[in-house]
C-alpha positions as a Markdown table, in Angstrom:
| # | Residue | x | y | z |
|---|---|---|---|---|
| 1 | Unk | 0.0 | 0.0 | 0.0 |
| 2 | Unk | 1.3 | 3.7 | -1.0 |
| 3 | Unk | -0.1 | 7.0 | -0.3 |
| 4 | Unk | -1.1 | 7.2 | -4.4 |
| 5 | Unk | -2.3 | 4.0 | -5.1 |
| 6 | Unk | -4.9 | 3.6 | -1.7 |
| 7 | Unk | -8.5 | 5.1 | -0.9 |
| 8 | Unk | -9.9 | 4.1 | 1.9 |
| 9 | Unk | -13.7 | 4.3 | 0.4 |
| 10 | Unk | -13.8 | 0.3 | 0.0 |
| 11 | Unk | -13.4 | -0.5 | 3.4 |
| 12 | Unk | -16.2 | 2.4 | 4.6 |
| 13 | Unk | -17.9 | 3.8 | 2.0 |
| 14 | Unk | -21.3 | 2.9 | -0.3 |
| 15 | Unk | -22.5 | 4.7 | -2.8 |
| 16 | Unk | -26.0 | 3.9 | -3.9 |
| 17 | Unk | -27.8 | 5.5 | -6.5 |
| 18 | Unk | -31.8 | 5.2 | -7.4 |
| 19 | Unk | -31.7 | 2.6 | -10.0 |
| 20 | Unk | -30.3 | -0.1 | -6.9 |
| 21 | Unk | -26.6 | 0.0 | -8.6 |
| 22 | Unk | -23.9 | 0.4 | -6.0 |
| 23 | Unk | -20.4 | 1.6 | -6.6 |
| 24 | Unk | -17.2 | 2.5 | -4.4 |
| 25 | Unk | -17.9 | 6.3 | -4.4 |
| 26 | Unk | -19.4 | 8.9 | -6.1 |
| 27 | Unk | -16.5 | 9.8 | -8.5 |
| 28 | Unk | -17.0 | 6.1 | -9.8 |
| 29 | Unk | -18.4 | 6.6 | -13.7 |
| 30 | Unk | -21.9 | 5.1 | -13.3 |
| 31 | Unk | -21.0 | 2.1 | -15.3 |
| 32 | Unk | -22.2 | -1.5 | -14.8 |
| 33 | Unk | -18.4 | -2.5 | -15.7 |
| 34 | Unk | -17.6 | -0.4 | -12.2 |
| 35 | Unk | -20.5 | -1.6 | -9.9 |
| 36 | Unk | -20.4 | -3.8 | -6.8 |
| 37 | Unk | -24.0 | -5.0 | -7.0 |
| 38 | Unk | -27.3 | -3.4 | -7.1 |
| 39 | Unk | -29.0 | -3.1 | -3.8 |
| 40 | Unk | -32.3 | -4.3 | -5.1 |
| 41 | Unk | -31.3 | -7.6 | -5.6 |
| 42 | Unk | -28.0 | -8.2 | -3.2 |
| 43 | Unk | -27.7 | -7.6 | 0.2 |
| 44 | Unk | -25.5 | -5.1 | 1.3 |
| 45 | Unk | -22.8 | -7.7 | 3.3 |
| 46 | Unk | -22.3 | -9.5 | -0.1 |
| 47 | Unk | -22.3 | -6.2 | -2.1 |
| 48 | Unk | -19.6 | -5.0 | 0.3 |
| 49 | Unk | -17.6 | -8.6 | -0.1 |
| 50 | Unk | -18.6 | -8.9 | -4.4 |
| 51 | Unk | -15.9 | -9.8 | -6.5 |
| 52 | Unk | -15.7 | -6.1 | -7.4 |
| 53 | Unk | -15.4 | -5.0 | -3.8 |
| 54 | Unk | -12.7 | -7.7 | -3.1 |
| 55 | Unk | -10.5 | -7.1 | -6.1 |
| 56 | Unk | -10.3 | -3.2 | -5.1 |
| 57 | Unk | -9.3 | -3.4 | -1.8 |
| 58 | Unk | -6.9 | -6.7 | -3.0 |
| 59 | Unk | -5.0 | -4.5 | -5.7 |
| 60 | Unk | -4.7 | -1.4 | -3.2 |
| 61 | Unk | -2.6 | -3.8 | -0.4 |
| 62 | Unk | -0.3 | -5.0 | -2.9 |
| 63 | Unk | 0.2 | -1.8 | -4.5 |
| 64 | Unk | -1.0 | -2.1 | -8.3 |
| 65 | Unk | -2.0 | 1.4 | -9.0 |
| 66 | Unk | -5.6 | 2.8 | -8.8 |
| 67 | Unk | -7.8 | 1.6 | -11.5 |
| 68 | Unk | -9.3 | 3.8 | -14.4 |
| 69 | Unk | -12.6 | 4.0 | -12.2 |
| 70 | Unk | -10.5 | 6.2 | -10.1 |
| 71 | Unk | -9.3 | 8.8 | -12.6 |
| 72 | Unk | -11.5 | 11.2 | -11.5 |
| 73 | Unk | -9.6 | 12.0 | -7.9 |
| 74 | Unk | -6.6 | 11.4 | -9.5 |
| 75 | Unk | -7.1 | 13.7 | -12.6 |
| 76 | Unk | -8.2 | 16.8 | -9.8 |
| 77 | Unk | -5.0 | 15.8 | -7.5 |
| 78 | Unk | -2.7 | 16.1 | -10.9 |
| 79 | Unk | -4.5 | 19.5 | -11.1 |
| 80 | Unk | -4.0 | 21.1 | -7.9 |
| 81 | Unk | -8.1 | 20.1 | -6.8 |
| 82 | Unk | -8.6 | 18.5 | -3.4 |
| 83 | Unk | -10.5 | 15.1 | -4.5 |
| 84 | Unk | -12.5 | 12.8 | -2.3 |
| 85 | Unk | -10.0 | 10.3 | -2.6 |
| 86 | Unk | -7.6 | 12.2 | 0.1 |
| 87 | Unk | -10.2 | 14.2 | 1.9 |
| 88 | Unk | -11.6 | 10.5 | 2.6 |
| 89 | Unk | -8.0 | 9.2 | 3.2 |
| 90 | Unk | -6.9 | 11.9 | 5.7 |
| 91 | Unk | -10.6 | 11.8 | 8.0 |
| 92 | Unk | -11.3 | 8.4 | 7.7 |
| 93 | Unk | -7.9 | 5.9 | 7.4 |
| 94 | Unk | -7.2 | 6.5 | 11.2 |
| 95 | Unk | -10.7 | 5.4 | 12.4 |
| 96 | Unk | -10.4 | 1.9 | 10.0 |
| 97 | Unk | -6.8 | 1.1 | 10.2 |
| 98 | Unk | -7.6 | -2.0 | 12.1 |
| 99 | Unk | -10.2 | -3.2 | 9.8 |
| 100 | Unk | -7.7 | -2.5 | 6.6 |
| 101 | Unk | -5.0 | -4.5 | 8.6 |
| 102 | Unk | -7.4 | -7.4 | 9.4 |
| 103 | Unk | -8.1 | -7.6 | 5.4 |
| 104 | Unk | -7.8 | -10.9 | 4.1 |
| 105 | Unk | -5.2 | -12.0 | 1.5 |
| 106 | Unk | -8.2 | -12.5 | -1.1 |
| 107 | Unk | -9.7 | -8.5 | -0.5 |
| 108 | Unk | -12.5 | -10.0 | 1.8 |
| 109 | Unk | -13.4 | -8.1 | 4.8 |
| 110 | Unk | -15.3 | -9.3 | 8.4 |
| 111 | Unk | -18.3 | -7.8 | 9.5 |
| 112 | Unk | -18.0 | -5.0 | 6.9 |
| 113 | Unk | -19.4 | -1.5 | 8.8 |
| 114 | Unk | -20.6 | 1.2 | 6.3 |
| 115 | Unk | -19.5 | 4.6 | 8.6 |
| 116 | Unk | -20.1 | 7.0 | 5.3 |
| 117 | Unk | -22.9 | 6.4 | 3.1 |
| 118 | Unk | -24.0 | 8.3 | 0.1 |
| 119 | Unk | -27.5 | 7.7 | -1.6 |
| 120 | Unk | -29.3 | 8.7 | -4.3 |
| 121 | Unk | -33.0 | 7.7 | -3.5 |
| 122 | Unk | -34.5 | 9.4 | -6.1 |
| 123 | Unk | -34.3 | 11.5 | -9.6 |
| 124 | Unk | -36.9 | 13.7 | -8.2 |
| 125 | Unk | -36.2 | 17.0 | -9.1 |
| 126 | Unk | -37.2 | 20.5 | -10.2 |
| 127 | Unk | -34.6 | 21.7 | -12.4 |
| 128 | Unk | -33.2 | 20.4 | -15.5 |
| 129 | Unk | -29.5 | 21.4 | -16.3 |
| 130 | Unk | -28.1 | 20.6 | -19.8 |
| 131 | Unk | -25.2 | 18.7 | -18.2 |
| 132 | Unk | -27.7 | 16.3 | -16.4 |
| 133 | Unk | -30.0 | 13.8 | -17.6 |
| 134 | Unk | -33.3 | 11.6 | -17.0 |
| 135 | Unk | -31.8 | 9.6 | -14.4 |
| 136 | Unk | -31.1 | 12.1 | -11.8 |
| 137 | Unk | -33.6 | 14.6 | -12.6 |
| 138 | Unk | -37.3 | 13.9 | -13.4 |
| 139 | Unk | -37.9 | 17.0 | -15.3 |
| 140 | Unk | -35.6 | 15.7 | -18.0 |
| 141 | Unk | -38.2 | 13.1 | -19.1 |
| 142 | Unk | -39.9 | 14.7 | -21.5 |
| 143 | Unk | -37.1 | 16.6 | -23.5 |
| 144 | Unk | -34.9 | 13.8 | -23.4 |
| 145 | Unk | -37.8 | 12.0 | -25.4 |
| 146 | Unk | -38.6 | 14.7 | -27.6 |
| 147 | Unk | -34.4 | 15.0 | -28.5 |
| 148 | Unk | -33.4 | 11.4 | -28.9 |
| 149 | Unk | -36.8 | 9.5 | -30.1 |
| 150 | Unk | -35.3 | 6.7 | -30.9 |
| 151 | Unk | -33.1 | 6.0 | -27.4 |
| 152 | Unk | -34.8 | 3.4 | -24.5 |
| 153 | Unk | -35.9 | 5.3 | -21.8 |
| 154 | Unk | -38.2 | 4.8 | -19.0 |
| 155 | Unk | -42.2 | 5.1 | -19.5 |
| 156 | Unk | -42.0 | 7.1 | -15.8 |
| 157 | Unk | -39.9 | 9.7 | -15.7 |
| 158 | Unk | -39.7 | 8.5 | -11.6 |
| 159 | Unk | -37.1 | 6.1 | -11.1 |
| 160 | Unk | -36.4 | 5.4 | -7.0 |
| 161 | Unk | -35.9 | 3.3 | -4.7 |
| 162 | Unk | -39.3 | 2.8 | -3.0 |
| 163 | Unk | -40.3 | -0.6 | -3.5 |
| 164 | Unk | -36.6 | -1.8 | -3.0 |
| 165 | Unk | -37.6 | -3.8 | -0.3 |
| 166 | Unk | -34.4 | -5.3 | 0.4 |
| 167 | Unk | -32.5 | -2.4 | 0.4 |
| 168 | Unk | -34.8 | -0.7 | 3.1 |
| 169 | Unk | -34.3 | -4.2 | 5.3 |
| 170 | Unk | -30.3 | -3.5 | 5.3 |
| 171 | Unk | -31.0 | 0.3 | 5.5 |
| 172 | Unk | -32.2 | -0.1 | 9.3 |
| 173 | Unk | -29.7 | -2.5 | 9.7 |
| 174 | Unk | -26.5 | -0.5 | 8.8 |
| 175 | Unk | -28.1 | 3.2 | 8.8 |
| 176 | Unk | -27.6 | 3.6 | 12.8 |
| 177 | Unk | -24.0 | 2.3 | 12.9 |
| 178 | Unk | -23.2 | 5.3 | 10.2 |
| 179 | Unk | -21.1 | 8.0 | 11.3 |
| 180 | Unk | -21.9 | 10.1 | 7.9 |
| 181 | Unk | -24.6 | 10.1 | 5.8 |
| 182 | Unk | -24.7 | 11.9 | 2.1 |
| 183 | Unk | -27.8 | 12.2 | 0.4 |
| 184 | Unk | -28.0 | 13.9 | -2.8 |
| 185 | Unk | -30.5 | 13.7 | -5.7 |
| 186 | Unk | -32.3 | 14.6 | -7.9 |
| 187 | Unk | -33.0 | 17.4 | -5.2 |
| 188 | Unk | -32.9 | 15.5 | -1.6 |
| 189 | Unk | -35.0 | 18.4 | 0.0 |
| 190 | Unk | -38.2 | 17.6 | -2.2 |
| 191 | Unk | -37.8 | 13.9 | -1.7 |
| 192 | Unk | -39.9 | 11.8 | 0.6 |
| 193 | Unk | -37.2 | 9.7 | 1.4 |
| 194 | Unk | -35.1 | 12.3 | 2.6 |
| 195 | Unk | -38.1 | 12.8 | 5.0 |
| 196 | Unk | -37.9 | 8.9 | 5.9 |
| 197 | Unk | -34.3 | 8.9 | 6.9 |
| 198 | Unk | -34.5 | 11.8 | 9.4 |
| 199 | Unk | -37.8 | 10.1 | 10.8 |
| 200 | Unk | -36.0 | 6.8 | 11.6 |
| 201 | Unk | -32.7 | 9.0 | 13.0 |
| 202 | Unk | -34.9 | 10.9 | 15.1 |
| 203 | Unk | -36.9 | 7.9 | 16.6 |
| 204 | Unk | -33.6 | 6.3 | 17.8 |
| 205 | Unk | -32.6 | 9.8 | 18.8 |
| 206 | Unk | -29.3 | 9.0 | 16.3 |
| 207 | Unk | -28.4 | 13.2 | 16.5 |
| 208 | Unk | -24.7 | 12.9 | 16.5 |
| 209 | Unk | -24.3 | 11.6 | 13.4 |
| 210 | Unk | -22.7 | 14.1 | 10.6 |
| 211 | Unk | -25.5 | 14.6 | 7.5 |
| 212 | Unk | -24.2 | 16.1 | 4.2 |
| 213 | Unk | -27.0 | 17.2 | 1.5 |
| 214 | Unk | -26.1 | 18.2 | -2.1 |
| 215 | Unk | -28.8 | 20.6 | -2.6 |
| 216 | Unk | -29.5 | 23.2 | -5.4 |
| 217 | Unk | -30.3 | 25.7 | -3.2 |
| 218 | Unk | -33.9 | 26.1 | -4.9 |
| 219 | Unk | -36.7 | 24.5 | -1.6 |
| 220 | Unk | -35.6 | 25.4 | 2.1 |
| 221 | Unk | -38.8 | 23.7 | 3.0 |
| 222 | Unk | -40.5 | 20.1 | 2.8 |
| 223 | Unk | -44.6 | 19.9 | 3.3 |
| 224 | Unk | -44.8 | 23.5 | 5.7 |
| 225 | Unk | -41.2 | 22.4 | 7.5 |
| 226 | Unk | -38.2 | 24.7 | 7.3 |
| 227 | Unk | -35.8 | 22.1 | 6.7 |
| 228 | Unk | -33.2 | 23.9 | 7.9 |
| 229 | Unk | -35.1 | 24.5 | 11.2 |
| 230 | Unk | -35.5 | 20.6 | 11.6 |
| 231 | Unk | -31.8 | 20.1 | 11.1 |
| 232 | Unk | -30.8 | 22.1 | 14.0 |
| 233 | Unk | -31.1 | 19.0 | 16.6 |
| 234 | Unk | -28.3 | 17.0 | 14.5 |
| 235 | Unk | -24.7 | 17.6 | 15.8 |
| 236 | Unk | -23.1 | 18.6 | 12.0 |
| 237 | Unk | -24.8 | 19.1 | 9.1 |
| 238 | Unk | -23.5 | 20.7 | 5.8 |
| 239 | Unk | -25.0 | 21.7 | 2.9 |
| 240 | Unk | -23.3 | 21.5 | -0.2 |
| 241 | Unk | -24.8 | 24.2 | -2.7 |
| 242 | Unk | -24.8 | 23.7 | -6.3 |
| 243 | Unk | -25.0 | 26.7 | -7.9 |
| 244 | Unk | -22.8 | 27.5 | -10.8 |
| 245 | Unk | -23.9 | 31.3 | -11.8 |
| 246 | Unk | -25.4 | 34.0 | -11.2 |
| 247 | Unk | -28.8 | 35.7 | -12.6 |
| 248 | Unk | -29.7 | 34.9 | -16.3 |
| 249 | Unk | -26.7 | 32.4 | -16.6 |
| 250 | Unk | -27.7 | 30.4 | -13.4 |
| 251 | Unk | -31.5 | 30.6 | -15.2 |
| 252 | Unk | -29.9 | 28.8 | -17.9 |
| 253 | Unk | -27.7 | 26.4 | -16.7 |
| 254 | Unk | -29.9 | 25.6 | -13.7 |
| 255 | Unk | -32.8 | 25.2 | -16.1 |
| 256 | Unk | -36.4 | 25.8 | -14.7 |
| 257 | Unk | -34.6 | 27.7 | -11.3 |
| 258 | Unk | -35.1 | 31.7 | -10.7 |
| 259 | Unk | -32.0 | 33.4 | -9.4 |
| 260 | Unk | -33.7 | 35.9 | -6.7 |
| 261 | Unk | -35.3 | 32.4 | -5.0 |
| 262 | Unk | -32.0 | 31.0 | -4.6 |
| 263 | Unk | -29.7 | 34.2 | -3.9 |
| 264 | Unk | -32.3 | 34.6 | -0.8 |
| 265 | Unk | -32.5 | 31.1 | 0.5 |
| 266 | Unk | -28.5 | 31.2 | 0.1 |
| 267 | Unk | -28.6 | 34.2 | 2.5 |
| 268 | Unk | -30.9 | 32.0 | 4.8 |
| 269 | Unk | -28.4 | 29.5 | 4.7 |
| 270 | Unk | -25.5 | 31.5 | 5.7 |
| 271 | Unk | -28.0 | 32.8 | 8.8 |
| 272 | Unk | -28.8 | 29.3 | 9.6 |
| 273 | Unk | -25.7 | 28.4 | 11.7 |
| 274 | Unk | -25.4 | 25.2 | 9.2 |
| 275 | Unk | -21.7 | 24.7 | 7.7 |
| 276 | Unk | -22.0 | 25.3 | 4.0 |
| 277 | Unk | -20.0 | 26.1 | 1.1 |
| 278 | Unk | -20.7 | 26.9 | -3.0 |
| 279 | Unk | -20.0 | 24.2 | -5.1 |
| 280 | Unk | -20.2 | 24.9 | -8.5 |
| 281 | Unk | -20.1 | 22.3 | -11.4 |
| 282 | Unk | -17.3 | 24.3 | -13.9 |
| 283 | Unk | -18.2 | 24.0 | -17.5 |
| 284 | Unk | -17.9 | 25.2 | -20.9 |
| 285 | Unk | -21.3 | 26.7 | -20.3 |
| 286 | Unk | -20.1 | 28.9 | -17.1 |
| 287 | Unk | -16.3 | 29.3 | -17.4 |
| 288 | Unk | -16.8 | 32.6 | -18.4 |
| 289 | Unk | -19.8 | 33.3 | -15.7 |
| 290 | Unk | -17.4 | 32.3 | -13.1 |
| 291 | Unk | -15.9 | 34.9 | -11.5 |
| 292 | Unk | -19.2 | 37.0 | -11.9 |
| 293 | Unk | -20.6 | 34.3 | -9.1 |
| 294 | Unk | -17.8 | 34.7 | -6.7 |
| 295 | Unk | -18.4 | 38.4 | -6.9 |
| 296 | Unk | -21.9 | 38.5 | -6.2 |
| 297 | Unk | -21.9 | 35.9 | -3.8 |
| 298 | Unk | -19.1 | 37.7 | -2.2 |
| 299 | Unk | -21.0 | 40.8 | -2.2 |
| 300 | Unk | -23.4 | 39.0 | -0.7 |
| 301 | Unk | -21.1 | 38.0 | 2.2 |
| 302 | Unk | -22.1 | 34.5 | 1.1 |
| 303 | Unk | -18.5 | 33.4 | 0.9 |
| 304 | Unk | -16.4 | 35.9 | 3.1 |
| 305 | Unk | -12.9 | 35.6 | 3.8 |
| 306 | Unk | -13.4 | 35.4 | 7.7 |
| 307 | Unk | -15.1 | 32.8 | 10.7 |
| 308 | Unk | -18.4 | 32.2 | 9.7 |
| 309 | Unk | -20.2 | 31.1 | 13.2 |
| 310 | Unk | -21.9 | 28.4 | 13.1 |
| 311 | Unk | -23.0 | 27.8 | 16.6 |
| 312 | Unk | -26.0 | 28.7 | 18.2 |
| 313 | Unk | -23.3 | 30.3 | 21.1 |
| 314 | Unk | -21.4 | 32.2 | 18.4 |
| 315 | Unk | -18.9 | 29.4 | 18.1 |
| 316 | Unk | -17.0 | 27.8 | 15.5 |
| 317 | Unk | -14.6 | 25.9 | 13.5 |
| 318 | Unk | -11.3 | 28.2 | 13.2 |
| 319 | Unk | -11.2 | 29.3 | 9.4 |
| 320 | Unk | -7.6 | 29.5 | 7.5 |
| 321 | Unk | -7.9 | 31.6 | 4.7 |
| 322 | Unk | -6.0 | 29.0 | 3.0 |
| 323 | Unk | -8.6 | 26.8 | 2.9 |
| 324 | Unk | -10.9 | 29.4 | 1.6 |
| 325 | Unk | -11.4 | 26.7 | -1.5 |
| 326 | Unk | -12.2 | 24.4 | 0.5 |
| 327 | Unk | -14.4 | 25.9 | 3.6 |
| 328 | Unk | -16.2 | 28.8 | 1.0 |
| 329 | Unk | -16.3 | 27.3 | -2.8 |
| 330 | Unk | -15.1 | 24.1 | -3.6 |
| 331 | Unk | -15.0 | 24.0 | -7.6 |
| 332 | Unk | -16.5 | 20.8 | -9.1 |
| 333 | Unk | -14.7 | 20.0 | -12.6 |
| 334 | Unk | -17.6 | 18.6 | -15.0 |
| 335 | Unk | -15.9 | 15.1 | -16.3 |
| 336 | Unk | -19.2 | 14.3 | -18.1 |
| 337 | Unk | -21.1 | 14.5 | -20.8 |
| 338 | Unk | -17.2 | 15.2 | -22.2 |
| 339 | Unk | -18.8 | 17.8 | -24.5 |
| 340 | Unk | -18.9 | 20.2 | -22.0 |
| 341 | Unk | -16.3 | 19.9 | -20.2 |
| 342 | Unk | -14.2 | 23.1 | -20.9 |
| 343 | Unk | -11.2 | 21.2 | -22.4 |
| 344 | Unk | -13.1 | 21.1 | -26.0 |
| 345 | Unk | -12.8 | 24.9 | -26.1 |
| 346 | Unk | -10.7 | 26.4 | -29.0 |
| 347 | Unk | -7.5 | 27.9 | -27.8 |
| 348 | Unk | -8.4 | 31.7 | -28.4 |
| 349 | Unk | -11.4 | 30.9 | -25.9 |
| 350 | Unk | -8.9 | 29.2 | -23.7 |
| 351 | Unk | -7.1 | 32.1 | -23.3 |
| 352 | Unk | -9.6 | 34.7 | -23.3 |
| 353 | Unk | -11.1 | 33.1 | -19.9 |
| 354 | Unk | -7.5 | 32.4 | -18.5 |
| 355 | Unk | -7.2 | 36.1 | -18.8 |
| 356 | Unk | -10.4 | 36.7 | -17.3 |
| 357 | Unk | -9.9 | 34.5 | -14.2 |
| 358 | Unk | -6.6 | 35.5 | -13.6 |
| 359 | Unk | -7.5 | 39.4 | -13.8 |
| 360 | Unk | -9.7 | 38.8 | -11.0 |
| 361 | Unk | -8.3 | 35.9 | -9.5 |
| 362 | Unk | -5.1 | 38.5 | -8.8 |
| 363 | Unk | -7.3 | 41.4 | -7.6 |
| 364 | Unk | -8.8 | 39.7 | -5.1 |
| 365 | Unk | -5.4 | 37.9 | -3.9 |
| 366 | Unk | -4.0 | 41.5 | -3.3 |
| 367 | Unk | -7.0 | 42.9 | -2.0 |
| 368 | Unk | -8.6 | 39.9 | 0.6 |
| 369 | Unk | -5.3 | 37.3 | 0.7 |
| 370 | Unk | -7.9 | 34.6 | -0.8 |
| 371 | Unk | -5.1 | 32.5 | -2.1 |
| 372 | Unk | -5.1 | 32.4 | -6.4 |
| 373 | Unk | -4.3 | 28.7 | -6.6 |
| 374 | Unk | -7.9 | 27.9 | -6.2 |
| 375 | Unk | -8.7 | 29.8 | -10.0 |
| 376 | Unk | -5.4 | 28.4 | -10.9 |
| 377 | Unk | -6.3 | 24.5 | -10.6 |
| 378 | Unk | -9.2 | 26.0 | -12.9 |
| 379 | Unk | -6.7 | 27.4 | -15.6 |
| 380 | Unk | -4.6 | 24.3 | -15.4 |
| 381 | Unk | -7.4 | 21.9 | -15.5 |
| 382 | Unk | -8.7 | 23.6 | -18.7 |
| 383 | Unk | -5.4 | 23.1 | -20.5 |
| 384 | Unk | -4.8 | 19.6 | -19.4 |
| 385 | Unk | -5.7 | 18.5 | -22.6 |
| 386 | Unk | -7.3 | 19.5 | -26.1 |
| 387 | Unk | -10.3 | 18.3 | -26.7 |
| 388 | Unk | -11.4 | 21.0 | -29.1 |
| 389 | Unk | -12.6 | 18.0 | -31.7 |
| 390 | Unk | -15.7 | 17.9 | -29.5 |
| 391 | Unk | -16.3 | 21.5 | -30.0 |
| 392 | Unk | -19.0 | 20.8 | -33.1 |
| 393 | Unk | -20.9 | 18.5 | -30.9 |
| 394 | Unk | -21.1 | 20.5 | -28.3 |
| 395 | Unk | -22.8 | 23.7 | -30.9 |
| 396 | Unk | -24.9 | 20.9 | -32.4 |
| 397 | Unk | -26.5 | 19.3 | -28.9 |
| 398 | Unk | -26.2 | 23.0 | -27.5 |
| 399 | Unk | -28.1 | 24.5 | -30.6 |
| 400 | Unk | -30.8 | 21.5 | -30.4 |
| 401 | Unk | -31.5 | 21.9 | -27.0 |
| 402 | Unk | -32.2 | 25.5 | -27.2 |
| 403 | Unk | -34.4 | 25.4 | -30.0 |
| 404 | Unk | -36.6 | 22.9 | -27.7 |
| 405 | Unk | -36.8 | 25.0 | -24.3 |
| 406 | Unk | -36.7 | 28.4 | -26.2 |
| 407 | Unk | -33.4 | 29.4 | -24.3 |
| 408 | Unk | -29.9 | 31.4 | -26.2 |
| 409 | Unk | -26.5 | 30.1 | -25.0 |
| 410 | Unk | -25.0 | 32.9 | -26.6 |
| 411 | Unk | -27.2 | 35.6 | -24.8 |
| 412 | Unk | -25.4 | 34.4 | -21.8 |
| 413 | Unk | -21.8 | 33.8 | -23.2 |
| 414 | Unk | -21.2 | 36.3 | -25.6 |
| 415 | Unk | -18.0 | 35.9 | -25.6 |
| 416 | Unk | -18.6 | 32.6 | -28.2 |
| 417 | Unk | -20.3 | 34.8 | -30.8 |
């Protein structure tokens, strides 16, 4: 085992999304070729010991480097991103050394314990982003159909885990022995099951464990519940906020969202006491909207370069400017569809936001000491490869698309006229 070929995710971690199919994390391409099992059919103890499972955890002992499945934390670590790979390494390693020790020769582990899940009950959503897609978002049914007729899709544009009766059996089984649970959508906060899980927390009075959401920032409430009110009795909760722009562009990218909803529940949010930070998916469609978000969110003192206090008694984690991009905005590199990632652009558009970034980037290093390597990962990530012979898709699928919901790319990013 060596510090660049281990993750500690396949002794601890599940990641379950709503079709039933389970994979080591959620930087895994959602590829049969890649799953452990699928939860509707396999019970979690063999899921965790399938021949999947086994063959990771095998490979990382004996040191044979990660597997392409991985590339994802490795391709942000090569880029100067934190990935989930050594945030999971550094919080979690310690508290399963002895079960990686006790490993077999074969991969197999004892009495597997699941102390950080991440679920995906549902597709159920509100929004319809162009870089998503009818199985996370149930308001991508009906274009999807409309824009590729001839591909097999699902009759309901639902697809969840309700009637997975076996997964719901090992749920209460392993659920309570968590230490950290992730739920992410679809939108979690319209879900029922998101209502179902803190149910069954609260009735065995289970407030210390850590809950992380994924949330687009659009529904602060579930029924007539302030979710964020309900939330206060668990010891850490933290709210990841996908929002990648601001005003029109967040109208567009965040198809079917309005700007002035989210900008105010964001400044609930930051009132709330709940740890948070920004965490925008980076695209061709936004690269140039970037910095425009930091600055309004920043003039919102959404994202400040000082403690946030998130105690009811004024107290708080100690912020280090240095981890302002980690604690405040936490850049997500879009991998997938590869058409808009922003590697395809041409090199004169390459440049042209390189310039922008770093203009502002610079200024507000001199100005607030918010360190520049967090828009420099951004830069370098761009450049990491050419992929500009994806450019003509990406103008075909974009021009397609926009012609069905009525909507201008360019009227948002002039800057590709």
């Amino acid at each position: 085992m060596t510090k660049d070929n281990f993750c500690v995710a396949p002794w601890m971690h599940l990641h379950v999304i709503n079709d039933g199919r389970a994979f080591p994390c959620c930087q895994t391409p959602l590829e049969d070729k890649h799953a452990y099992g699928n939860v509707r059919e396999t019970a979690i103890h063999d899921i965790l010991n399938s021949t999947k499972a086994k063959g990771m955890r095998k490979d990382m002992l004996t040191g044979v480097p990660l597997p392409s499945s991985c590339e994802r934390c490795t391709s942000k670590e090569k880029h100067g991103f934190g990935s989930m790979r050594t945030g999971m390494n550094q919080k979690w390693l310690p508290q399963v050394q002895d079960e990686v020790d006790a490993t077999h020769a074969d991969g197999t582990i004892d009495n597997p314990v699941i102390k950080n899940w991440d679920y995906r009950f549902s597709n159920f959503c509100n929004l319809a982003c162009p870089t998503c897609g009818p199985l996370f978002s149930t308001q991508w049914h009906a274009d999807y159909k409309k824009l590729f007729p001839d591909y097999p899709i699902t009759e309901k544009a639902l697809v969840d885990l309700k009637d997975a009766d076996l997964f719901w059996s090992d749920f209460s089984k392993y659920a309570n022995h968590a230490k950290e649970i992730h739920i992410a959508g679809g939108e979690p906060f319209m879900m029922p099951e998101n209502n179902k899980v803190l149910t069954a927390l609260e009735q065995e009075e289970n407030y210390d464990i850590a809950i992380r959401y994924s949330t687009n920032c659009t529904v602060l409430k579930q029924g007539k519940e302030n979710i964020l009110d309900r939330l206060q009795k668990f010891s850490y909760i933290h709210l990841s906020c996908s929002v990648d722009a601001a005003g029109d562009a967040f109208e567009y990218i965040r198809y079917k969202g309005k700007w002035d909803v989210v900008l105010n529940n964001l400044k609930e949010i930051r009132q709330s006491g709940h740890n948070y930070w920004i965490h925008p998916t980076v695209s061709i469609l936004n690269i140039f909207r970037i910095t425009e978000l930091h600055e309004e969110l920043w003039n919102a003192d959404i994202i400040p370069a000082k403690q946030v206090h998130y105690n009811a008694d004024g107290t708080g984690a100690e912020f280090h400017i240095e981890n302002y991009w980690v604690d405040r905005m936490h850049f997500n590199p879009l991998f997938v569809p590869e058409y808009y990632s922003m590697t395809i652009m041409p090199a004169h558009l390459k440049e042209q936001a390189a310039d922008k970034i770093t203009t502002y980037g610079k200024r507000l290093e001199k100005e607030h000491s918010i360190p520049f390597h967090g828009w420099q990962a951004l830069i370098d990530f761009m450049y990491q490869a050419d992929d500009s012979h994806l450019y003509d898709e990406f103008l075909s699928k974009t021009h397609n698309l926009d012609k069905l919901r009525g909507n201008d790319f360019y009227k948002i990013n002039k800057e590709f006229k």
